[in-house]
Short mmCIF file of C-alpha atoms and ligand atoms in Angstrom, two decimals:
data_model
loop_
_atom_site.label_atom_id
_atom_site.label_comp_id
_atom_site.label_asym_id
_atom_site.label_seq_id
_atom_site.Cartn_x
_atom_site.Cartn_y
_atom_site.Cartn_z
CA UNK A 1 0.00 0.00 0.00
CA UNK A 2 1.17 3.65 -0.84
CA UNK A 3 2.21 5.54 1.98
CA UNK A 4 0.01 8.60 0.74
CA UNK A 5 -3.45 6.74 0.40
CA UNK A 6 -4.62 10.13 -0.27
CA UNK A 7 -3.00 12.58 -2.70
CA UNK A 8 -4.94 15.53 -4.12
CA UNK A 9 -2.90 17.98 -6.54
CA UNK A 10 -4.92 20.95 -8.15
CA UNK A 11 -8.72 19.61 -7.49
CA UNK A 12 -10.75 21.41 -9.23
CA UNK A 13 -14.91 20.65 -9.78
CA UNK A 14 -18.00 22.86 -10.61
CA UNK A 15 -21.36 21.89 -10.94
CA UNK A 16 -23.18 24.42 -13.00
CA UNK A 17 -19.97 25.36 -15.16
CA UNK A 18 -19.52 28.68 -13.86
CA UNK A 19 -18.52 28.76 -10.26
CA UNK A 20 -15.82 25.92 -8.51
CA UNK A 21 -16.57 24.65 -5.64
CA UNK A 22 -13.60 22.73 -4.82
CA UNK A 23 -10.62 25.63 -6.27
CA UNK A 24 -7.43 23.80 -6.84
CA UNK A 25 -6.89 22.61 -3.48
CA UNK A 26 -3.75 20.06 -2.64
CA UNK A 27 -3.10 17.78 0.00
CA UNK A 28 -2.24 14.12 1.21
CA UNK A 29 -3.14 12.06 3.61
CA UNK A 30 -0.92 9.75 5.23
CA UNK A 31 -1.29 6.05 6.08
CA UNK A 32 -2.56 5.72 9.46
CA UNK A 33 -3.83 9.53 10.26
CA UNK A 34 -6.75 11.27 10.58
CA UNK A 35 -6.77 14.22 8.31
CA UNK A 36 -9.67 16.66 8.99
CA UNK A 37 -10.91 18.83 6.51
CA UNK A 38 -12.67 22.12 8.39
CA UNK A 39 -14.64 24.93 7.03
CA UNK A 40 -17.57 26.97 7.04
CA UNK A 41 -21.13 25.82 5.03
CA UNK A 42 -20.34 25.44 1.66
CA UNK A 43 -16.74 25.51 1.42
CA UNK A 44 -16.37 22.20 -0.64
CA UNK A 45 -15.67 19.69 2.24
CA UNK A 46 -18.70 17.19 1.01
CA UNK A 47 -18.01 18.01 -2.69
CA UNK A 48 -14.05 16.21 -2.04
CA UNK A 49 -15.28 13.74 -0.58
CA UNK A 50 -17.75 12.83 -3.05
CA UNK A 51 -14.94 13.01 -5.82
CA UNK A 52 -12.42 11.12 -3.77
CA UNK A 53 -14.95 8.26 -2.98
CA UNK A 54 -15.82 8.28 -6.79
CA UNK A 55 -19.19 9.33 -6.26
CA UNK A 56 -18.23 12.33 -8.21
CA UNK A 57 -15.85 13.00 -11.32
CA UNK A 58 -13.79 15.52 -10.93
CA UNK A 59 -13.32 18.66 -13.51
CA UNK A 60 -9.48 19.27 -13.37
CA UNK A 61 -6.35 18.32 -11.21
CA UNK A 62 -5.03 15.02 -10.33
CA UNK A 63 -6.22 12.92 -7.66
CA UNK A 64 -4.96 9.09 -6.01
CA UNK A 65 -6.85 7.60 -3.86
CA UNK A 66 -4.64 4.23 -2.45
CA UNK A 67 -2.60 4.53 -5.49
CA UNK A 68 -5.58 4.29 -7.64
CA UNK A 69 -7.12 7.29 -9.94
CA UNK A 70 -10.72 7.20 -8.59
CA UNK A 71 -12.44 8.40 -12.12
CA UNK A 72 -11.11 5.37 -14.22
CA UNK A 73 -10.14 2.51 -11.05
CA UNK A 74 -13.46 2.95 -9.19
CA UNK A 75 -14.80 -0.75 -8.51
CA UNK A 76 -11.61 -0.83 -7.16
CA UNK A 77 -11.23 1.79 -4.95
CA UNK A 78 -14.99 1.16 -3.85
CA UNK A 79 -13.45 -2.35 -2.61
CA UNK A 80 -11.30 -0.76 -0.22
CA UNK A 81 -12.86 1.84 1.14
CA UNK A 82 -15.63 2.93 3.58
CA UNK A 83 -17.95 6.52 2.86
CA UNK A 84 -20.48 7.64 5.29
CA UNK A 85 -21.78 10.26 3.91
CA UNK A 86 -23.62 13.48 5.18
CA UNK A 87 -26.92 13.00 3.75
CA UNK A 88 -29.17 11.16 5.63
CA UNK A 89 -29.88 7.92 3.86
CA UNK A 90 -33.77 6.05 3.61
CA UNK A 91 -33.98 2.99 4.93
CA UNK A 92 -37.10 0.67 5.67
CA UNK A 93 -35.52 -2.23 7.46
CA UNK A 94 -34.90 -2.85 10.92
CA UNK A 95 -31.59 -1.61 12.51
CA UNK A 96 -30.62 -5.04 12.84
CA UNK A 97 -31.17 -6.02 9.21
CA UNK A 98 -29.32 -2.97 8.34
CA UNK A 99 -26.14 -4.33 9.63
CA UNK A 100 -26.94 -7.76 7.76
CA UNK A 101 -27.81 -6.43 4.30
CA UNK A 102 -24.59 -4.27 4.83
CA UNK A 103 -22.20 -6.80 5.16
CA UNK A 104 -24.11 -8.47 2.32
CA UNK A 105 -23.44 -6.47 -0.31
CA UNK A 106 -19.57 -6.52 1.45
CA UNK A 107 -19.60 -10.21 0.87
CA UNK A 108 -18.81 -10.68 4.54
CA UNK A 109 -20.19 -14.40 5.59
CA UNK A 110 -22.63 -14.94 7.85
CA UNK A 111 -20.98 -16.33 10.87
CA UNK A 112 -18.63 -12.98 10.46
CA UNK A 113 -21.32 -10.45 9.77
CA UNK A 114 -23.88 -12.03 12.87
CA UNK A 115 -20.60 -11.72 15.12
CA UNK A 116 -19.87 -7.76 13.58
CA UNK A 117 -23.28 -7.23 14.13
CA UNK A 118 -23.36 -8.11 17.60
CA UNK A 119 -19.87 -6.05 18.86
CA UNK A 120 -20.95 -2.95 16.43
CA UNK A 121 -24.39 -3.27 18.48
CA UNK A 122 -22.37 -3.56 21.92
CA UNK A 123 -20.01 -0.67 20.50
CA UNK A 124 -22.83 1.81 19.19
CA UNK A 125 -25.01 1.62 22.32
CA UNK A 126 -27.76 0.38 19.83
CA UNK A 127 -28.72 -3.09 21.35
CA UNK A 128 -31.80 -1.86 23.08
CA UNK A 129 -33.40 -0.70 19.56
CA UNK A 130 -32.01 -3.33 17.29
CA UNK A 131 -35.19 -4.44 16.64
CA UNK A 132 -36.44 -1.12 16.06
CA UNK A 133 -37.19 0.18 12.27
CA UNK A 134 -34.63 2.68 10.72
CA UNK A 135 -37.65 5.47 10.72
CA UNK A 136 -38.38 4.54 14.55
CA UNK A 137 -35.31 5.86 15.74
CA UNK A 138 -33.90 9.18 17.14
CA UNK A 139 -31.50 11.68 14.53
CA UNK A 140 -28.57 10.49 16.76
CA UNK A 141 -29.54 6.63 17.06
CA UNK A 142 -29.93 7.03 13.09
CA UNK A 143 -26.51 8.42 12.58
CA UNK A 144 -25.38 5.73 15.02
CA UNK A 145 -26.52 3.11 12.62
CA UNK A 146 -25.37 4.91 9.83
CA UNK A 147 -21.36 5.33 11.33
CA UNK A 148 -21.57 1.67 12.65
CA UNK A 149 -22.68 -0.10 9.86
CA UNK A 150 -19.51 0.84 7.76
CA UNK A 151 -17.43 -0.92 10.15
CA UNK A 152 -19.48 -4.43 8.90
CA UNK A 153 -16.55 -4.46 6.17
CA UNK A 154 -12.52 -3.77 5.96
CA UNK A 155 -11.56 -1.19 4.56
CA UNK A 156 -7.84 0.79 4.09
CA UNK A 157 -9.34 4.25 3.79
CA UNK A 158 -12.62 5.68 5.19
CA UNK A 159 -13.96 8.93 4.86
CA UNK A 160 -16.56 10.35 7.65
CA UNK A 161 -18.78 13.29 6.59
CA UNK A 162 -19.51 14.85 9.68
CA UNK A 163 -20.17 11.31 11.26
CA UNK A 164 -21.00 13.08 14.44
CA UNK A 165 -23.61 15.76 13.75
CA UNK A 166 -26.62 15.20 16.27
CA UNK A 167 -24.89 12.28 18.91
CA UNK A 168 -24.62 13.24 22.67
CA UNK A 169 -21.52 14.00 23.93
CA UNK A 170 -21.21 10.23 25.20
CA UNK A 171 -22.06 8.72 22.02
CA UNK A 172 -19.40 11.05 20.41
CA UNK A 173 -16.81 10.26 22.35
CA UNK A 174 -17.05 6.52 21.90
CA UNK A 175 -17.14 6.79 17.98
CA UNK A 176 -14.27 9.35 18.18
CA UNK A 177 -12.20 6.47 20.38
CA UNK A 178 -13.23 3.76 18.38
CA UNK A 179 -11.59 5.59 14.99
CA UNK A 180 -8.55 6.51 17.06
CA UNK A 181 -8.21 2.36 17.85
CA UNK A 182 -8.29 1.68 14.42
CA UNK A 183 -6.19 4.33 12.75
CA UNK A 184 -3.70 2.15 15.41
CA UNK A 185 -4.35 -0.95 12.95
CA UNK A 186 -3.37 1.43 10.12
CA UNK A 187 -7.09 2.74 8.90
CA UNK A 188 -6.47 6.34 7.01
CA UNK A 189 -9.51 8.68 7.81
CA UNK A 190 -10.76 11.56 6.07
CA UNK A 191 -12.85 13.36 8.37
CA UNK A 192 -15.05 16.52 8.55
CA UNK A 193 -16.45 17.85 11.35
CA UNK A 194 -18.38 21.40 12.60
CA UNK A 195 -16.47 20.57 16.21
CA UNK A 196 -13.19 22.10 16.45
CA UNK A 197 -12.90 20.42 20.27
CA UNK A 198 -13.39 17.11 18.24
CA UNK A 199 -11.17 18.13 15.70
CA UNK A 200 -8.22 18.91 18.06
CA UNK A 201 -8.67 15.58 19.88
CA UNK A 202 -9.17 13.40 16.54
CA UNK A 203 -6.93 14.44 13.62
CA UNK A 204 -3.45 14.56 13.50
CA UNK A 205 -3.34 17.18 10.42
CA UNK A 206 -6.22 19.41 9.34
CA UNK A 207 -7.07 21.62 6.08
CA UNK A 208 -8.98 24.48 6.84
CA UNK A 209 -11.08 25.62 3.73
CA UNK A 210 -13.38 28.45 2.53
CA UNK A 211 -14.75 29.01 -0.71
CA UNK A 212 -13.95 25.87 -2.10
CA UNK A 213 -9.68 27.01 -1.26
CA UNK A 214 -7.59 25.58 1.21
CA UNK A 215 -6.18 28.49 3.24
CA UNK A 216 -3.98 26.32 5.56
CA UNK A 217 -3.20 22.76 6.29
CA UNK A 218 -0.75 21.28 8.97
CA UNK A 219 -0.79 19.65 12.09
CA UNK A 220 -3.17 21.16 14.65
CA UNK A 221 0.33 21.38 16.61
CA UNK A 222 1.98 23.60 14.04
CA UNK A 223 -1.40 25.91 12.95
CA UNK A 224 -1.28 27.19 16.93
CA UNK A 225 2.02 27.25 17.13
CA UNK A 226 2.00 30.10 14.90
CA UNK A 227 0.19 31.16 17.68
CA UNK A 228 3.45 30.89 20.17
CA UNK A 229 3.56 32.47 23.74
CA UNK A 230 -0.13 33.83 22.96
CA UNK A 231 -3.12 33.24 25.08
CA UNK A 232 -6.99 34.21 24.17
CA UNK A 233 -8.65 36.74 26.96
CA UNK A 234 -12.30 36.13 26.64
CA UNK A 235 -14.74 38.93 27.49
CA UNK A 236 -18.18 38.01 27.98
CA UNK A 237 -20.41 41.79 28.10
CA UNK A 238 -23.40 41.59 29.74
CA UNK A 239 -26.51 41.79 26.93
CA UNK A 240 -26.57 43.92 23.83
CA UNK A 241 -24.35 46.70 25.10
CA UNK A 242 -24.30 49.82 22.98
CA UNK A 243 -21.12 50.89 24.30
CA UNK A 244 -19.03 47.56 23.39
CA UNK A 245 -18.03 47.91 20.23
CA UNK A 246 -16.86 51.38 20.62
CA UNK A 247 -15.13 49.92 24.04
CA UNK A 248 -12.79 47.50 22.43
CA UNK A 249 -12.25 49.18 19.44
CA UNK A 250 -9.58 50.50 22.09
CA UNK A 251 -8.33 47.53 23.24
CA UNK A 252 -4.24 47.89 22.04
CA UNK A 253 -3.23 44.86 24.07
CA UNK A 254 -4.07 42.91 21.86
CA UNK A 255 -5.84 41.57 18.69
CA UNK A 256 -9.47 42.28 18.93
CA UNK A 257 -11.97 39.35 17.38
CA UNK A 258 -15.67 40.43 17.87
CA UNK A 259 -18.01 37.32 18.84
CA UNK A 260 -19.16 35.10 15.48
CA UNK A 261 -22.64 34.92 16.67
CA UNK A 262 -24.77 36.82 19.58
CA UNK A 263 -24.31 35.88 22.93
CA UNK A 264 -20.23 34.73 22.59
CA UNK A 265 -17.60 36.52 24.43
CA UNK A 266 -14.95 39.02 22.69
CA UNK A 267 -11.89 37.28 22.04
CA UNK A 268 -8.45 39.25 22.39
CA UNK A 269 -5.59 37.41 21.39
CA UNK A 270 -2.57 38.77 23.30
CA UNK A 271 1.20 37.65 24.56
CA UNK A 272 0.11 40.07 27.88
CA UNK A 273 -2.90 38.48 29.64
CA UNK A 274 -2.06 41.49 32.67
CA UNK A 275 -1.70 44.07 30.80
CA UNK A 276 -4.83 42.98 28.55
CA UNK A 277 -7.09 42.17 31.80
CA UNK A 278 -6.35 45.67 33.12
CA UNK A 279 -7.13 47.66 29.85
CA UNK A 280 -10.24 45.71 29.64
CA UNK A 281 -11.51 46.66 33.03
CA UNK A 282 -10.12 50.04 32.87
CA UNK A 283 -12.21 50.86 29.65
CA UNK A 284 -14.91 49.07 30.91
CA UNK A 285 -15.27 51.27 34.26
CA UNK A 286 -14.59 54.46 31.37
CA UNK A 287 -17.46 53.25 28.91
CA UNK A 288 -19.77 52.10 31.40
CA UNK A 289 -19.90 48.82 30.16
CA UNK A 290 -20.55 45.78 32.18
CA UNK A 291 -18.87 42.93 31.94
CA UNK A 292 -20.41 39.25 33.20
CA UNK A 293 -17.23 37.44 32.78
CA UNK A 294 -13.74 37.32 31.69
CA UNK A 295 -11.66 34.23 31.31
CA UNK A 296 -8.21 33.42 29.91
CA UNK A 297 -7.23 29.97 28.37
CA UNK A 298 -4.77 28.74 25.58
CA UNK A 299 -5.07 29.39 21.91
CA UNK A 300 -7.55 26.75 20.45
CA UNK A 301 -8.31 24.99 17.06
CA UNK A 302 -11.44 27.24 16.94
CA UNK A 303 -9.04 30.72 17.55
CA UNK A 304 -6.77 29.79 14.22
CA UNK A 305 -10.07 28.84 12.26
CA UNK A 306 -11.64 32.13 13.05
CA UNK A 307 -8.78 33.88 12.52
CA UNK A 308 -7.98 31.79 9.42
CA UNK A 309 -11.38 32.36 7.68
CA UNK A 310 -11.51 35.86 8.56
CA UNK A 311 -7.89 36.44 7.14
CA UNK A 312 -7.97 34.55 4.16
CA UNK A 313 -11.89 35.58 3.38
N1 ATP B 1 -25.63 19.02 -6.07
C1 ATP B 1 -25.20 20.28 -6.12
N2 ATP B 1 -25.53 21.09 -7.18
C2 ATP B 1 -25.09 22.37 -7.25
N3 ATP B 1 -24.31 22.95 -6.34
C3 ATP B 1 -23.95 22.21 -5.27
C4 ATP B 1 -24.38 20.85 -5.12
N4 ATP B 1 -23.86 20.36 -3.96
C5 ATP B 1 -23.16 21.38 -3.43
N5 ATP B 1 -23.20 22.48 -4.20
C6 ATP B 1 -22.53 23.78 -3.94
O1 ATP B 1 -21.14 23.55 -3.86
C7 ATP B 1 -20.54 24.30 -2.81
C8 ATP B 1 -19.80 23.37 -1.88
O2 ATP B 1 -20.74 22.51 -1.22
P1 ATP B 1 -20.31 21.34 -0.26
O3 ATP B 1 -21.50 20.51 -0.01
O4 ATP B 1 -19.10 20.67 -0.80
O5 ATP B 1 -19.90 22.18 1.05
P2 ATP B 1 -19.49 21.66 2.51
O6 ATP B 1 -18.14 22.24 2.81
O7 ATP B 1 -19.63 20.21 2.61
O8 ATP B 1 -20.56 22.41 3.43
P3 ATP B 1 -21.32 21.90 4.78
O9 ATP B 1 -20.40 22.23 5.91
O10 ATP B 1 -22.54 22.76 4.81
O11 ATP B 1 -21.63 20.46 4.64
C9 ATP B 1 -21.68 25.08 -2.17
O12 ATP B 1 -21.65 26.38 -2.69
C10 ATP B 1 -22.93 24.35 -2.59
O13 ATP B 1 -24.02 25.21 -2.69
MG1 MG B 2 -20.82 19.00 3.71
#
């Protein structure tokens, strides 16, 4: 096996012709990793995927997938390769039968696939609805199914579209163990996720995309360390505070990044937490702003994708 089961040089694909959503992006994945791709709505993460599992052909650029072009070897690749996808599939059987007709079509035995069955059960925390009918279940016991039954087959390479949109915590962090375990056995994963926490704990390298672009790919290690000797002071303002915005539009501390959504704390990214505390507090008192809480913790995954998407945008 090819020790890049993943390489993607100059991907490009449109689907009306006139705009690209995937823009000449480039990357590999390497045997054994988790490689997350991260980006906002519509940035092209499910279009890759759909090319690289040859659901899609693509319309320029070169692209291997285990040493294998996907557009001309694709009964091939299929072989070797798992795909849960983002969509939510219809099924009418029971979640047992699911499993069963899954590792059917794998050509998996039946002494192998009732014995799959049974640990994926065990694994998924899905033994008390097994008998239950696809449509019966709950959005997260659904995706559940969906994640668990891909695992009725070997595979080399397996690609997760957001495989954990709608579990609780729990179930997440059981699915996110159970790929680490196997990535130990050599599985390559191509993973997306909305959960930068998850993100941090799962994938060895990430590529963080917008507008069908990469604008930067490394290990999760190396993005923050760009980040070195710098710590995030968050600054939660009490309600919708006329005064803010004029307040930290101050702030020289620091880099200023205004909350993504309403009801998120300011975010100054600083190498003084002291110095940034007491000029926060200090304008505060000045402005008449009040402030609910302040807090100061590490750089995260989530502070380079902000500041990622809202550089490179
Ligand atoms: N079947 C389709 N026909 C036309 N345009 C599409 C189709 N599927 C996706 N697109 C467009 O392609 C772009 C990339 O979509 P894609 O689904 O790859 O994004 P994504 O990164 O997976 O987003 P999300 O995080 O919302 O899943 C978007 O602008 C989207 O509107
Ligand atoms: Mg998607």
């Amino acid at each position: 096996m090819t020790s890049f089961p993943i390489e993607v040089k100059d991907l490009k694909y449109t689907y009306d012709g006139r705009k690209f959503a995937v823009d000449g992006i480039s990357f590999s994945v390497k045997e054994g990793e988790v490689f997350g791709m991260l980006g906002r709505n519509g940035a092209g993460k499910t279009t890759t995927i759909r090319i690289l599992s040859t659901l899609l052909k693509r319309t320029s650029g070169s692209v291997e997938v285990l040493g294998m072009d996907p557009s001309t070897a694709g009964n091939r690749i299929r072989k070797r390769i798992g795909v849960v996808l983002q969509d939510e599939s219809f099924d009418f059987t029971t979640v047992e039968k699911a499993f069963d007709v899954y590792g059917f079509i794998w050509g998996v035995s039946k002494p192998e696939r009732d014995k799959k069955r049974e640990a994926l059960l065990k694994t998924f925390e899905l033994t008390d609805v097994r008998k239950k009918r696809m449509w019966d279940l709950s959005g997260g016991q659904k995706r559940r199914v969906q994640v668990a039954r891909e695992f009725m087959h070997d595979m080399d390479l397996l690609f997760l579209d957001e495989p954990t949109s709608g579990l609780d915590p729990i179930a997440r962090r059981n699915i996110l163990n159970m790929i680490k375990d196997l990535t130990k056995d050599g599985l390559s994963v191509l993973f997306t996720t909305h959960n930068l926490e998850e993100a941090d704990y799962l994938c060895q390298r990430v590529a963080i995309m917008n507008n069908g672009k990469i604008l930067a790919s490394d290990t999760i290690d190396a993005l923050k360390t760009g980040y070195n000797g710098l710590k995030t002071v968050e600054v939660k303002i009490s309600g919708d505070q006329v005064g803010a915005e004029s307040m930290f539009s101050k702030v020289t501390s620091g880099r200023v990044e205004p909350p993504i959504e309403d009801g998120l704390p300011y975010r100054i990214v600083t190498e003084n937490t002291q110095e940034t505390m007491q000029e926060i507090i200090k304008l505060a008192v000045a402005e008449s702003v009040q402030i609910e809480w302040l807090n100061v913790r590490a750089v995260s995954l989530e502070d380079v994708f902000i500041s990622t998407i809202a550089g490179g945008a």
